[in-house]
Short mmCIF file of C-alpha atoms in Angstrom, two decimals:
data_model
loop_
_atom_site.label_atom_id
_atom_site.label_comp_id
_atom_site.label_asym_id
_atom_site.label_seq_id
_atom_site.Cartn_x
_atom_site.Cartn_y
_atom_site.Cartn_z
CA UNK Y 246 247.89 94.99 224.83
CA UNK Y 247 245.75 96.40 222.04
CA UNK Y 248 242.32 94.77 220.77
CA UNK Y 249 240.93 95.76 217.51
CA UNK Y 250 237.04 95.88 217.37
CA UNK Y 251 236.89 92.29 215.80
CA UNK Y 252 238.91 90.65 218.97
CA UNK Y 253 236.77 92.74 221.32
CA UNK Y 254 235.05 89.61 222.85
CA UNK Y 255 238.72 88.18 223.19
CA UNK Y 256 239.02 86.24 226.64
CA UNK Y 257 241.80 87.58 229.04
CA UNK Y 258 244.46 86.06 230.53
CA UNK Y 259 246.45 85.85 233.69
CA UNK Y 260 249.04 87.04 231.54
CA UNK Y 261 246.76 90.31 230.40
CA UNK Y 262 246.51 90.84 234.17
CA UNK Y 263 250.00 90.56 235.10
CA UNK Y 264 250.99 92.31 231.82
CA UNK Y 265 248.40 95.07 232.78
CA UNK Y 266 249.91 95.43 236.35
CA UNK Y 267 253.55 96.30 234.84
CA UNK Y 268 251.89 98.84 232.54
CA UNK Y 269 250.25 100.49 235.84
CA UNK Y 270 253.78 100.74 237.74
CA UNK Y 271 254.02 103.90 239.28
CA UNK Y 272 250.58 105.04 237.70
CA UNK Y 273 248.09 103.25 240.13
CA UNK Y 274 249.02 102.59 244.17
CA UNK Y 275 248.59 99.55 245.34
CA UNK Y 276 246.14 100.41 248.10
CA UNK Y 277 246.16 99.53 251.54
CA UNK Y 278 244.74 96.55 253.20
CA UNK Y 279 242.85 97.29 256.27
CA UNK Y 280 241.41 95.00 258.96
CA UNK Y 281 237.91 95.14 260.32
CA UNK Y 282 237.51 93.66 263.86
CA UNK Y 283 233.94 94.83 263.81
CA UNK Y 284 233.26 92.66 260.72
CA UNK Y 285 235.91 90.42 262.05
CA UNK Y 286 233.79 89.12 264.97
CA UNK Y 287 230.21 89.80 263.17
CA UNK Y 288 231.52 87.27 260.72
CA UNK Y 289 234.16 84.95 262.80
CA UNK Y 290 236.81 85.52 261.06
CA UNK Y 291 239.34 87.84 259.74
CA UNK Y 292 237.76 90.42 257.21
CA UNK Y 293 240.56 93.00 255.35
CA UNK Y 294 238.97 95.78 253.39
CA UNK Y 295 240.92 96.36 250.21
CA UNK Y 296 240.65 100.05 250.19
CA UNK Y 297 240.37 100.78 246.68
CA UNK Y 298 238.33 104.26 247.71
CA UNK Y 299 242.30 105.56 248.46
CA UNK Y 300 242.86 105.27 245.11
CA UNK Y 301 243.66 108.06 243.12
CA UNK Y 302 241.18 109.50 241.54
CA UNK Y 303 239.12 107.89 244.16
CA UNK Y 304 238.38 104.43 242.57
CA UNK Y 305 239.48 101.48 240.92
CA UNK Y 306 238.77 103.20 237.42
CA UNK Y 307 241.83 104.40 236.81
CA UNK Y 308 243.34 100.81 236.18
CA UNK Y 309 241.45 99.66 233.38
CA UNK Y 310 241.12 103.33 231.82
CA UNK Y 311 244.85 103.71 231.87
CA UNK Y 312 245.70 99.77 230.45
CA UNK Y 313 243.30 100.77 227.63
CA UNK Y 314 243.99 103.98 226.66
CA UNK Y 315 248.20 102.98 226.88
CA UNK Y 316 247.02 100.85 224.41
CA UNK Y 317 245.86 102.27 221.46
CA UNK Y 318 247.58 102.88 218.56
CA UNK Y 319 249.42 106.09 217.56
CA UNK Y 320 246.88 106.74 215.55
CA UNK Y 321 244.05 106.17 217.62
CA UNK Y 322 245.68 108.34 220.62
CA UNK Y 323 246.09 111.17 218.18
CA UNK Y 324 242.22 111.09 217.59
CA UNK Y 325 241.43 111.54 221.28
CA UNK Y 326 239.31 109.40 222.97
CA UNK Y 327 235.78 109.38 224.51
CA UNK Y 328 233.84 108.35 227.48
CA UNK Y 329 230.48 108.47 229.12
CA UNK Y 330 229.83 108.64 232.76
CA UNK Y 331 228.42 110.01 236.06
CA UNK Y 332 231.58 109.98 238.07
CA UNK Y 333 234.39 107.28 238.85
CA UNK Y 334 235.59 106.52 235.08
CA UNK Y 335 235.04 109.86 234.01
CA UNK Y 336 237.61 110.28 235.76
CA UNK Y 337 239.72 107.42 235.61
CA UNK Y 338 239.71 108.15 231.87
CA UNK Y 339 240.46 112.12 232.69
CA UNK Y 340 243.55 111.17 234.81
CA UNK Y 341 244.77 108.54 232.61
CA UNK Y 342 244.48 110.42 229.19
CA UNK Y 343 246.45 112.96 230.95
CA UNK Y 344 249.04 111.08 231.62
CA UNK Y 345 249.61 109.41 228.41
CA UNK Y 346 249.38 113.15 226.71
CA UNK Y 347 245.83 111.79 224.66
CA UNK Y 348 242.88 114.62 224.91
CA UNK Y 349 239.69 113.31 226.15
CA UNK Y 350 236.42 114.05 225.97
CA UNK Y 351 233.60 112.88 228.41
CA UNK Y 352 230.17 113.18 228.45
CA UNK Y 353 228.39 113.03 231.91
CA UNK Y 354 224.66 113.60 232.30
CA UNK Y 355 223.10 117.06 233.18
CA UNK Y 356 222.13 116.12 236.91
CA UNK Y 357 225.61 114.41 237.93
CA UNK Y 358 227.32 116.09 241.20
CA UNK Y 359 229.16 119.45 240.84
CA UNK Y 360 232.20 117.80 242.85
CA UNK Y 361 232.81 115.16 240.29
CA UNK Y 362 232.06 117.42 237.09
CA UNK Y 363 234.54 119.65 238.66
CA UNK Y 364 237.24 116.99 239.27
CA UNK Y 365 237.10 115.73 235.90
CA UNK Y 366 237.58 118.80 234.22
CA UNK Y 367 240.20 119.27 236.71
CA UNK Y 368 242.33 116.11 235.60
CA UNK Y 369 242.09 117.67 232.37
CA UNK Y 370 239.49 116.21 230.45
CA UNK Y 371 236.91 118.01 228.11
CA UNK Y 372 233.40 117.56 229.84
CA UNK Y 373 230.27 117.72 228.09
CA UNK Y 374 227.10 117.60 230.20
CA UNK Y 375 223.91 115.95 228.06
CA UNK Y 376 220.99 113.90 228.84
CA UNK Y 377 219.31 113.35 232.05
CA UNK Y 378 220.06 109.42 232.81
CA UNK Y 379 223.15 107.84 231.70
CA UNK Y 380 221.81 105.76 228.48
CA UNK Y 381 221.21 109.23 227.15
CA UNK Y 382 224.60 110.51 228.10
CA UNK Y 383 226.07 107.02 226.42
CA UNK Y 384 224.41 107.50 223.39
CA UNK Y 385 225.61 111.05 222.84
CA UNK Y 386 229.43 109.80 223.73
CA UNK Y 387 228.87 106.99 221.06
CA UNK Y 388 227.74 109.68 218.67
CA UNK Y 389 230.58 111.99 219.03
CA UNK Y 390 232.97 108.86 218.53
CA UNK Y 391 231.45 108.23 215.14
CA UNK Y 392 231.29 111.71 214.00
CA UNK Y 393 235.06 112.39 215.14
CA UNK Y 394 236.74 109.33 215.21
CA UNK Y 395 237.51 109.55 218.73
CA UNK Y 396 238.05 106.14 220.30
CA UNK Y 397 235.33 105.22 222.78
CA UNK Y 398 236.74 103.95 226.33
CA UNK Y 399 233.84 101.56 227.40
CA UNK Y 400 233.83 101.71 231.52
CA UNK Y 401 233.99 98.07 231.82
CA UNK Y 402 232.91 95.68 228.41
CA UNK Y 403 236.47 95.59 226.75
CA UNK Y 404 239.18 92.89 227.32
CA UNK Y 405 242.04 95.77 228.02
CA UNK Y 406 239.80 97.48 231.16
CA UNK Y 407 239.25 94.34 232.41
CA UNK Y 408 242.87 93.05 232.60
CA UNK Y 409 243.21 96.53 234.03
CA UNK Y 410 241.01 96.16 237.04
CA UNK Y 411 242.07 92.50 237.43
CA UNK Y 412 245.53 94.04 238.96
CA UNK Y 413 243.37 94.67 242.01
CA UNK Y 414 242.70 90.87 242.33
CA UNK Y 415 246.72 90.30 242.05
CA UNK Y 416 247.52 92.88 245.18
CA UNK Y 417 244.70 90.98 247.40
CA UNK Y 418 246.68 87.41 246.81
CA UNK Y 419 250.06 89.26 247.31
CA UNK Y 420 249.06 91.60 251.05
CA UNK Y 421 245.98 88.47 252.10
CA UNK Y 422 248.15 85.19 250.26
CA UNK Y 423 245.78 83.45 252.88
CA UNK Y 424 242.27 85.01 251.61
CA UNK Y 425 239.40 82.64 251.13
CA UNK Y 426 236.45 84.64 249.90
CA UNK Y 427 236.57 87.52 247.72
CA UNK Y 428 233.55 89.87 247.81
CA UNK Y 429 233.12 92.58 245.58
CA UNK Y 430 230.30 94.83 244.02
CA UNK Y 431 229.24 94.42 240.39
CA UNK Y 432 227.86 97.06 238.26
CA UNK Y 433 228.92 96.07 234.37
CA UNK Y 434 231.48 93.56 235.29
CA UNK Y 435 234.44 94.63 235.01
CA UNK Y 436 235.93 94.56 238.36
CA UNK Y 437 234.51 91.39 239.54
CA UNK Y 438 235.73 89.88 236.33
CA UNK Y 439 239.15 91.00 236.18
CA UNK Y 440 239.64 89.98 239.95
CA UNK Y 441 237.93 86.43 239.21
CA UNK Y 442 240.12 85.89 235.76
CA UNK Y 443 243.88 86.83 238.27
CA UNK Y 444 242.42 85.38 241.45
CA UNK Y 445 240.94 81.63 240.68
CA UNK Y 446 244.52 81.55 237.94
CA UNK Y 447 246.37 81.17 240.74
CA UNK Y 448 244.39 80.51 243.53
CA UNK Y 449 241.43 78.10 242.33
CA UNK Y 450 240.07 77.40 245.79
CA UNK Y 451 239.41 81.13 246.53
CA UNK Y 452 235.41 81.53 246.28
CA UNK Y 453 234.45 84.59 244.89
CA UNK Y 454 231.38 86.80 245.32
CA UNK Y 455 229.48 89.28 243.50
CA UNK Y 456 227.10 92.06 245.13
CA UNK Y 457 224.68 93.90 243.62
CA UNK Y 458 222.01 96.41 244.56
CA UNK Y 459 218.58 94.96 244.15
CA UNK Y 460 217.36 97.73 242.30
CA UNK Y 461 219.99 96.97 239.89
CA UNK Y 462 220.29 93.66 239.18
CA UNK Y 463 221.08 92.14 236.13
CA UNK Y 464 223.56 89.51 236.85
CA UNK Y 465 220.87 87.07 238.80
CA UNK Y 466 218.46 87.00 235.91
CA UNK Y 467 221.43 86.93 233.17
CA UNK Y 468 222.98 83.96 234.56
CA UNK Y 469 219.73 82.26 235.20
CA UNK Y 470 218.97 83.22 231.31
CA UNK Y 471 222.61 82.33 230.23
CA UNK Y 472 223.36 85.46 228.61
CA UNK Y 473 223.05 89.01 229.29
CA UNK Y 474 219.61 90.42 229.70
CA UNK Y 475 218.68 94.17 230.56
CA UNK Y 476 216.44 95.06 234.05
CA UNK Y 477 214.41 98.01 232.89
CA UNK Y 478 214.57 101.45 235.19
CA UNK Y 479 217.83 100.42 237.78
CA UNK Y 480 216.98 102.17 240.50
CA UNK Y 481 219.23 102.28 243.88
CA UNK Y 482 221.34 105.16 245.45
CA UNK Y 483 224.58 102.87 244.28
CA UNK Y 484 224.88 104.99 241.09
CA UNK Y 485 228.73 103.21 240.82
CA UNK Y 486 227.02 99.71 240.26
CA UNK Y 487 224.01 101.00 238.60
CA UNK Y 488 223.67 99.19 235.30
CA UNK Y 489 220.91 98.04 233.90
CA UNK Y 490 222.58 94.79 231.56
CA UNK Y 491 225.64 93.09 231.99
CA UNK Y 492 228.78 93.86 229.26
CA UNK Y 493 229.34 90.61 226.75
CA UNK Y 494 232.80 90.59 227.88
CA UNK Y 495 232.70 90.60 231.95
CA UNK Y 496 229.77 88.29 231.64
CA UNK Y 497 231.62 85.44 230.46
CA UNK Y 498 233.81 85.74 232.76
CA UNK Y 499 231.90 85.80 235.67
CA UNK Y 500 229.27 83.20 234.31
CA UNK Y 501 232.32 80.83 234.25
CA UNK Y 502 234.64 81.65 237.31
CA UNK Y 503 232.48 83.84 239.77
CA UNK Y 504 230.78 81.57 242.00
CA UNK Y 505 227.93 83.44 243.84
CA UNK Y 506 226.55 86.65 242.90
CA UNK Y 507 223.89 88.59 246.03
CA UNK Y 508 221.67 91.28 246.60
CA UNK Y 509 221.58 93.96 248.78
CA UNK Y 510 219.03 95.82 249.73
CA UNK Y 511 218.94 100.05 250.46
CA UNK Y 512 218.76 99.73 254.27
CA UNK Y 513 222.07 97.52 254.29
CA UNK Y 514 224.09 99.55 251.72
CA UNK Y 515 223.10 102.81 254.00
CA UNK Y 516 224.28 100.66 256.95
CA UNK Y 517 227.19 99.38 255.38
CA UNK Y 518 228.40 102.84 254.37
CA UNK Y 519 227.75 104.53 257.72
CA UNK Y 520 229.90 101.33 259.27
CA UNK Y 521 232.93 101.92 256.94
CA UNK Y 522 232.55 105.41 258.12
CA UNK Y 523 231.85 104.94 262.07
CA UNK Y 524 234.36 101.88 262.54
CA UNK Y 525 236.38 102.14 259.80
CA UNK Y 526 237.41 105.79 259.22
CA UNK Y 527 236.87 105.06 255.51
CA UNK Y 528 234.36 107.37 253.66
CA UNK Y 529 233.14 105.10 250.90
CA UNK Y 530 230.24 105.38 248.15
CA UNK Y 531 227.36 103.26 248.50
CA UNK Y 532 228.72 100.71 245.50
CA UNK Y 533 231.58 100.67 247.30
CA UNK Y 534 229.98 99.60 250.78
CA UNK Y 535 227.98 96.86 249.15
CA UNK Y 536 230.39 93.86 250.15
CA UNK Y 537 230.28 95.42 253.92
CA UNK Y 538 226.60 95.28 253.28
CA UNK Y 539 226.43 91.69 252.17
CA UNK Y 540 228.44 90.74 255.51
CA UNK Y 541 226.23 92.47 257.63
CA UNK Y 542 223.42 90.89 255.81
CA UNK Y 543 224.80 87.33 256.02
CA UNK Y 544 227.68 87.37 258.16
CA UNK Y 545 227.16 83.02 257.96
CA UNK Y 546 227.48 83.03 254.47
CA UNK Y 547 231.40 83.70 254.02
CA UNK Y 548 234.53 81.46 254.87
CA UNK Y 549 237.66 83.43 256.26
CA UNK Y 550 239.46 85.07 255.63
CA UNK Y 551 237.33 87.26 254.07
CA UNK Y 552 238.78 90.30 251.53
CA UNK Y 553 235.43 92.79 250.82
CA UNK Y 554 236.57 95.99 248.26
CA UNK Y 555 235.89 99.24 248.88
CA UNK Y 556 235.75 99.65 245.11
CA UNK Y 557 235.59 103.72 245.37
CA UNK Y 558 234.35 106.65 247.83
CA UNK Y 559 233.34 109.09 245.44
CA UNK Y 560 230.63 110.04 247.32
CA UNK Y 561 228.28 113.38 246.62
CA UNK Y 562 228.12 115.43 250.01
CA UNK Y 563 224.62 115.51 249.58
CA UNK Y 564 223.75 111.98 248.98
CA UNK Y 565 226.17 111.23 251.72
CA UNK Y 566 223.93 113.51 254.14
CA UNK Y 567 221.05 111.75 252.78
CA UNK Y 568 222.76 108.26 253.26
CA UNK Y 569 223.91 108.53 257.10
CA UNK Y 570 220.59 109.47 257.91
CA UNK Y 571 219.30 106.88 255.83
CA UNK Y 572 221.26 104.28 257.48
CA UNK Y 573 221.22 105.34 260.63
CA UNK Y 574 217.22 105.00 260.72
CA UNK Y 575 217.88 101.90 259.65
CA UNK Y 576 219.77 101.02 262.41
CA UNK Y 577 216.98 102.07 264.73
CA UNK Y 578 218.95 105.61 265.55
CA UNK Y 579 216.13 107.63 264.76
CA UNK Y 580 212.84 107.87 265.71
CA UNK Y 581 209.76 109.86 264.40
CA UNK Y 582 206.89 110.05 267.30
CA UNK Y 583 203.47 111.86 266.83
CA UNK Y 584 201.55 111.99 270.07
CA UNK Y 585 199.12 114.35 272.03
CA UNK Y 586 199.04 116.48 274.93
CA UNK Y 587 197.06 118.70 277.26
CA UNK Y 588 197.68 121.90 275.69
CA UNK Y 589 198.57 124.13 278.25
CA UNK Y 590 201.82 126.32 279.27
CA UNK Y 591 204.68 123.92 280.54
CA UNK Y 592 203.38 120.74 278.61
CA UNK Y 593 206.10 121.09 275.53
CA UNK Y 594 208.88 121.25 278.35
CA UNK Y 595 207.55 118.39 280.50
CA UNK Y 596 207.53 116.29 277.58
CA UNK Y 597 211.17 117.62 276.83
CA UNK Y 598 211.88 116.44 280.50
CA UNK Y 599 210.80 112.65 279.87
CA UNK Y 600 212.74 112.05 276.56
CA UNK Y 601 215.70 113.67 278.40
CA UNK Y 602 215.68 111.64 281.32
CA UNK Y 603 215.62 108.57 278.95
CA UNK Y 604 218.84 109.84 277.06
CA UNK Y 605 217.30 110.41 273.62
CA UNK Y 606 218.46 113.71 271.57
CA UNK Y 607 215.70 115.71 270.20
CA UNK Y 608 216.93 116.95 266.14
CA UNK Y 609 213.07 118.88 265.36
CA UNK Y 610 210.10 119.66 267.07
CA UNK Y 611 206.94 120.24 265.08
CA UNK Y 612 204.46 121.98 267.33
CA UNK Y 613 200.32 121.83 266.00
CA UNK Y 614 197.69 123.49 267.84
CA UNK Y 615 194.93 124.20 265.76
CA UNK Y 616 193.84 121.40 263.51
CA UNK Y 617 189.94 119.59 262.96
CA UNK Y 618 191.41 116.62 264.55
CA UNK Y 619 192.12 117.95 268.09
CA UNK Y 620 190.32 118.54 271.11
CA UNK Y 621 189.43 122.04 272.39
CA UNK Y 622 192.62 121.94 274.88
CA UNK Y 623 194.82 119.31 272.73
CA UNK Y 624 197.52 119.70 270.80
CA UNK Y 625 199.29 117.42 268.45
CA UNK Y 626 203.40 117.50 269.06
CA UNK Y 627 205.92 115.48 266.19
CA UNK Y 628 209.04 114.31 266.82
CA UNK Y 629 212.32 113.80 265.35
CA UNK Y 630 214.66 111.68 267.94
CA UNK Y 631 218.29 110.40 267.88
CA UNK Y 632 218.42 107.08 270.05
CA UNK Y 633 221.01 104.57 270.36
CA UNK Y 634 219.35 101.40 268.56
CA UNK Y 635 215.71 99.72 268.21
CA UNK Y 636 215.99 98.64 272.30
CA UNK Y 637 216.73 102.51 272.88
CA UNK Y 638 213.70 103.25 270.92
CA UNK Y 639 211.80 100.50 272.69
CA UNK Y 640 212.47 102.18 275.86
CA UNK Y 641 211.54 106.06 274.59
CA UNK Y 642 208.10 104.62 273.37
CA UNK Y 643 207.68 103.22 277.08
CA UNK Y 644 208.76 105.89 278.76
CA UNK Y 645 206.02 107.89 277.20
CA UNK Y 646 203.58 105.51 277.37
CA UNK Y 647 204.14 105.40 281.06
CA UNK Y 648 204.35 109.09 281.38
CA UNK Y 649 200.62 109.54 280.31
CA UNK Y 650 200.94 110.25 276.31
CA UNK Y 651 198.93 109.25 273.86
CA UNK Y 652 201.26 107.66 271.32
CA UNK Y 653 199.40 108.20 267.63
CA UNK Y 654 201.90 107.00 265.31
#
């Protein structure tokens, strides 16, 4: 499969799927299928992550990178090919220009994480870090393709990628043949797309759903508009799904065969990813966690069997850090408490005493004692508490209540 730049709104095919899925024989696994009895009973019926995060490279990305770049032209390989990125198809297109002997170059912005800088390089590919946010980064890829003649691999608006990532859609009907809802995150498109175009070929009655971060969405107001509109500043910690306007060619598709597209909100991708983690064993980005989010935010919403993908797990260390504890506040398992006491020696350890007695885990201990706002023999003591849920914290705020404190904030 090869599109010129005139056929590059061409639609794609079951056929472009299945012919994409030959081309990816022993290039991409087809990754495992794993069932969720947590979600499973949260949603009443059976719910199979398609674990796309155990792919290599650590996302779907590789699929569509490898279809297109396996199908360029002599010519065009010999040119080398570009690509602009913060992580996953940096190094989808790093693995797969490897592969297929083609040097690549790709441009990732200044502030992306050291761990996937390093693993692109590693996979071979010439990185070049410019720009602070991604549009920047884009712009400078696009530049260096029309100064060299280097072939620009879009990461999702191009008729080859999507046929690409469309293979994942095939593997869900061949391991789940009894699936009834889809979910999947949407960034660009190109996933959701290529899954849709396979999936409703062949299976017509399977519903399909698209998830995207609220901070990010474009798809709601694009449909609504009938054609793709930008949403100014994306923000949301789901830097895998964070674009700000849909691709011409994924929109299409979805507007056409996609038939629900939600929001998630921070607190529920946070949750989400610290479930895939805590039940699942599965470390998993945030994009990746936002169909487990959109079950836990409407478990109603979705007939089973239910398929959610775990599109990658490419996940920063740091941002992961930042995540758990992030979701787990969010799950009522922390608990900041400002309160005051007597100030006198034994009254830090006595209060120590009652939040042991009620089972809740003490992570930091600020300690004031001279401050305008206190009494002669005050002093002002903050908290930082691990608890078991919001009826855990419940009972810690009682249990100081009752105890005598004076519970500020």
């Amino acid at each position: 499969m090869s599109y010129g730049t005139a056929d590059s709104l061409r639609s794609v095919t079951l056929d472009d799927v299945r012919g994409a899925q030959k081309m990816l024989s022993g290039v991409a696994r087809m990754t495992a299928m794993e069932g969720s009895r947590h979600l499973s009973q949260l949603v009443g019926a059976p719910v199979q992550l398609k674990c796309e995060n155990l792919q290599r490279t650590g996302s779907f990305k590789l699929r569509g990178a490898y279809v297109r770049i396996a199908g360029l032209l002599p010519e065009e390989r010999a040119a080398g090919v570009v690509a602009a990125s913060a992580g996953n198809h940096a190094q989808g297109v790093a693995l797969a220009s490897a592969l297929l002997g083609v040097h690549a170059t790709v441009f990732m912005p200044e502030g992306a994480p050291l761990p996937k800088i390093s693993a692109t390089r590693e996979y071979g590919a010439e990185v070049r870090l410019h720009g602070q946010v991604v549009d920047e980064t884009l712009a400078a890829a696009e530049e260096y393709a029309a100064a060299t003649g280097a072939v620009f691999i879009h990461p999702f608006d191009h008729p080859d990628v999507i046929a690409g990532q469309g293979t994942v859609g095939l593997e869900i009907l061949e391991q789940c043949p009894e699936v009834r809802t889809i979910v999947v995150g949407i960034g660009g498109g190109g996933l959701a797309a290529g899954i849709a175009v396979a999936v409703k070929a062949i299976r017509p009655d399977v519903r399909i759903v698209g998830v995207q971060a609220e901070g990010a969405a474009a798809y709601p107001p694009s449909l609504a508009a009938g054609r793709p509109v930008s949403v100014r500043n994306p923000v949301t910690m789901a830097d895998g799904i964070k674009v700000g306007r849909p691709g011409a060619v994924p929109f299409r598709i979805i507007k056409d065969l996609v038939d629900e597209v939600r929001t998630v909100g921070e607190d529920q991708l946070s949750a989400a990813l610290l479930l895939c983690l805590e039940r699942a064993k599965l470390v998993v980005e945030p994009a990746g966690a936002s169909p487990v989010a959109a079950l836990l935010a409407a478990p109603d919403a979705f007939e089973g069997p239910v398929v959610a993908v775990l599109s990658g797990g490419n996940v920063d260390p740091v941002l992961m850090q930042r995540v758990l504890r992030h979701g787990m506040a969010a799950q009522g398992r922390y608990l900041a408490v400002r309160l005051r006491l007597t100030d006198r020696p034994g009254a830090l350890a006595t209060l120590l005493g009652v939040l042991s007695a009620v089972d809740a885990n003490v992570l930091d201990v600020s300690h004031v004692r001279t401050d305008p706002r206190l009494g002669f023999t005050e002093a002002e003591v903050e908290l930082q508490l691990e608890t078991k849920g919001p009826a855990h914290c419940a009972e810690v705020g009682q249990a100081l209540r009752d105890s005598g404190y004076t519970v500020i904030d």
